[in-house]
Steps between C-alpha positions, in 0.01 A plus 500: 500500500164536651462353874239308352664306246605131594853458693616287244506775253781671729718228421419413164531949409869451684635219347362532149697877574821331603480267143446784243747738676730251513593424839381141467687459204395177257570145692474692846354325802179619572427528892303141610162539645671479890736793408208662354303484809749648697626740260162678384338369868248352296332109532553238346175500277611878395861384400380203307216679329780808433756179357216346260354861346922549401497172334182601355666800335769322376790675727606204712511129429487249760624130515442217788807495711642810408244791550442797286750691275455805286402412180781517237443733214455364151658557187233513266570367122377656243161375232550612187105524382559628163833251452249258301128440402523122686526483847671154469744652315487835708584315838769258359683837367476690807620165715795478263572850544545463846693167486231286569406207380102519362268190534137469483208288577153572331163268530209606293104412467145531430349819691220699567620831536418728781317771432772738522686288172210486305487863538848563429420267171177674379345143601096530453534259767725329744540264265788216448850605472858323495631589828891429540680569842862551493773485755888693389777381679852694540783237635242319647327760665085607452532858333168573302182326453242574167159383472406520110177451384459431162210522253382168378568599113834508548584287809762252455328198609156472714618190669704514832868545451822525691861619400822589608614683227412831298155486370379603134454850555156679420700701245662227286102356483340799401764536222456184390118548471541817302390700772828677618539695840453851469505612875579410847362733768603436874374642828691530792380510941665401780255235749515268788652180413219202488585226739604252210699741357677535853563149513614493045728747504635457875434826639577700807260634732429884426619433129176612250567418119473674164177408281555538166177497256570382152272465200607436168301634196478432170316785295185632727544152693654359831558128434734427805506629851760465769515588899905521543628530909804574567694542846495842607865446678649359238449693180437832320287598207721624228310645201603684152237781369481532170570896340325530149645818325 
């Protein structure tokens, strides 16, 4: 290290070296900020600011009363993305698959959409949409939330709605308007969790999420949208590619 980076970064470069390597193993202790100070012969500002920027990064957790432990390592459970066309139906199979029971809670309404939806929607305008926010449980437990927006045309209902139950998909409307699905294109980064999603899906510090970008077409036009986020320590992406001979 440079002599003119901050002391804090000596601790934080040691002890982050200690948890990959192994020698604080998952669940360890880590040192408190007194046996920091003495330790690195650092201050007390230095081994504070050195604790918080390892929370930051996700490699310790800390709780009142007990003081900071490595961070254990997740077993992440697998998404099928191509297991179905419905993400309703998408989630509920991958929580079963995993033992878990699914459950859902979805409220929708009367939008304007952002500019960035009417785009995604080939929207002259920001115009009205049917925006519907979901919430997918697993035993209990916030695992994804999905923002759809909806074209009016084939919206479900304009006036506010709550449920607790699966939805009528986009795809059973469109089929029943003669107007069938004929693809679903997704887009996939990796962000900074929002501060409401912190607080939805119960996140730890240092944790960013998966941000999946959905848009469902039928012919040469997007009708539905979707933002998806899903835990970054909790889950993978699994996806099939199809080979045309």
């Amino acid at each position: 290290m440079a002599s003119s980076d901050p002391v804090y970064l000596r601790v934080v470069e040691d002890i982050r070296r200690q948890i990959i390597d192994g020698t604080l193993p998952p669940g360890a202790p880590i040192p408190s900020r007194h046996q920091i100070t003495r330790k690195y012969s650092v201050g007390e500002t230095a081994a504070r600011h050195a604790l918080r920027v390892l929370v930051g990064e996700g490699l310790i957790i800390g709780r009142v009363g007990s003081g900071h432990r490595v961070r254990e390592k997740p077993i992440l459970l697998p998404l099928q993305r191509g297991r179905a066309p419905d993400s309703q139906t998408a989630f509920a199979m991958d929580m079963q698959a995993c033992g878990r029971l699914p459950t859902l809670h979805w409220r929708s309404e009367l939008a304007e959409a952002p500019q960035e939806i009417a785009q995604r929607l080939r929207l002259e305008d920001c115009g009205s949409v049917i925006r519907v926010s979901f919430v997918f449980r697993g035993d209990g437990r916030p695992m994804q939330l999905l923002t759809s927006y909806e074209v009016i045309e084939f919206g479900q209902s304009q006036a506010p709605e709550d449920g607790m139950g699966e939805r009528r998909s986009m795809l059973s409307r469109l089929a029943a308007a003669g107007a069938p699905v004929t693809e679903i294109s997704e887009s996939v980064h990796v962000r900074v969790p929002q501060p409401t999603e912190i607080d939805l899906l119960e996140l730890p510090a240092g944790v960013q999420v998966l941000h999946v970008e959905r848009t469902t077409w039928t012919g040469d036009r997007p009708v539905e949208t979707s933002d998806i986020v899903i835990p970054g320590d909790r889950f993978r992406l699994s996806y099939g590619i199809p080979v045309h001979a």
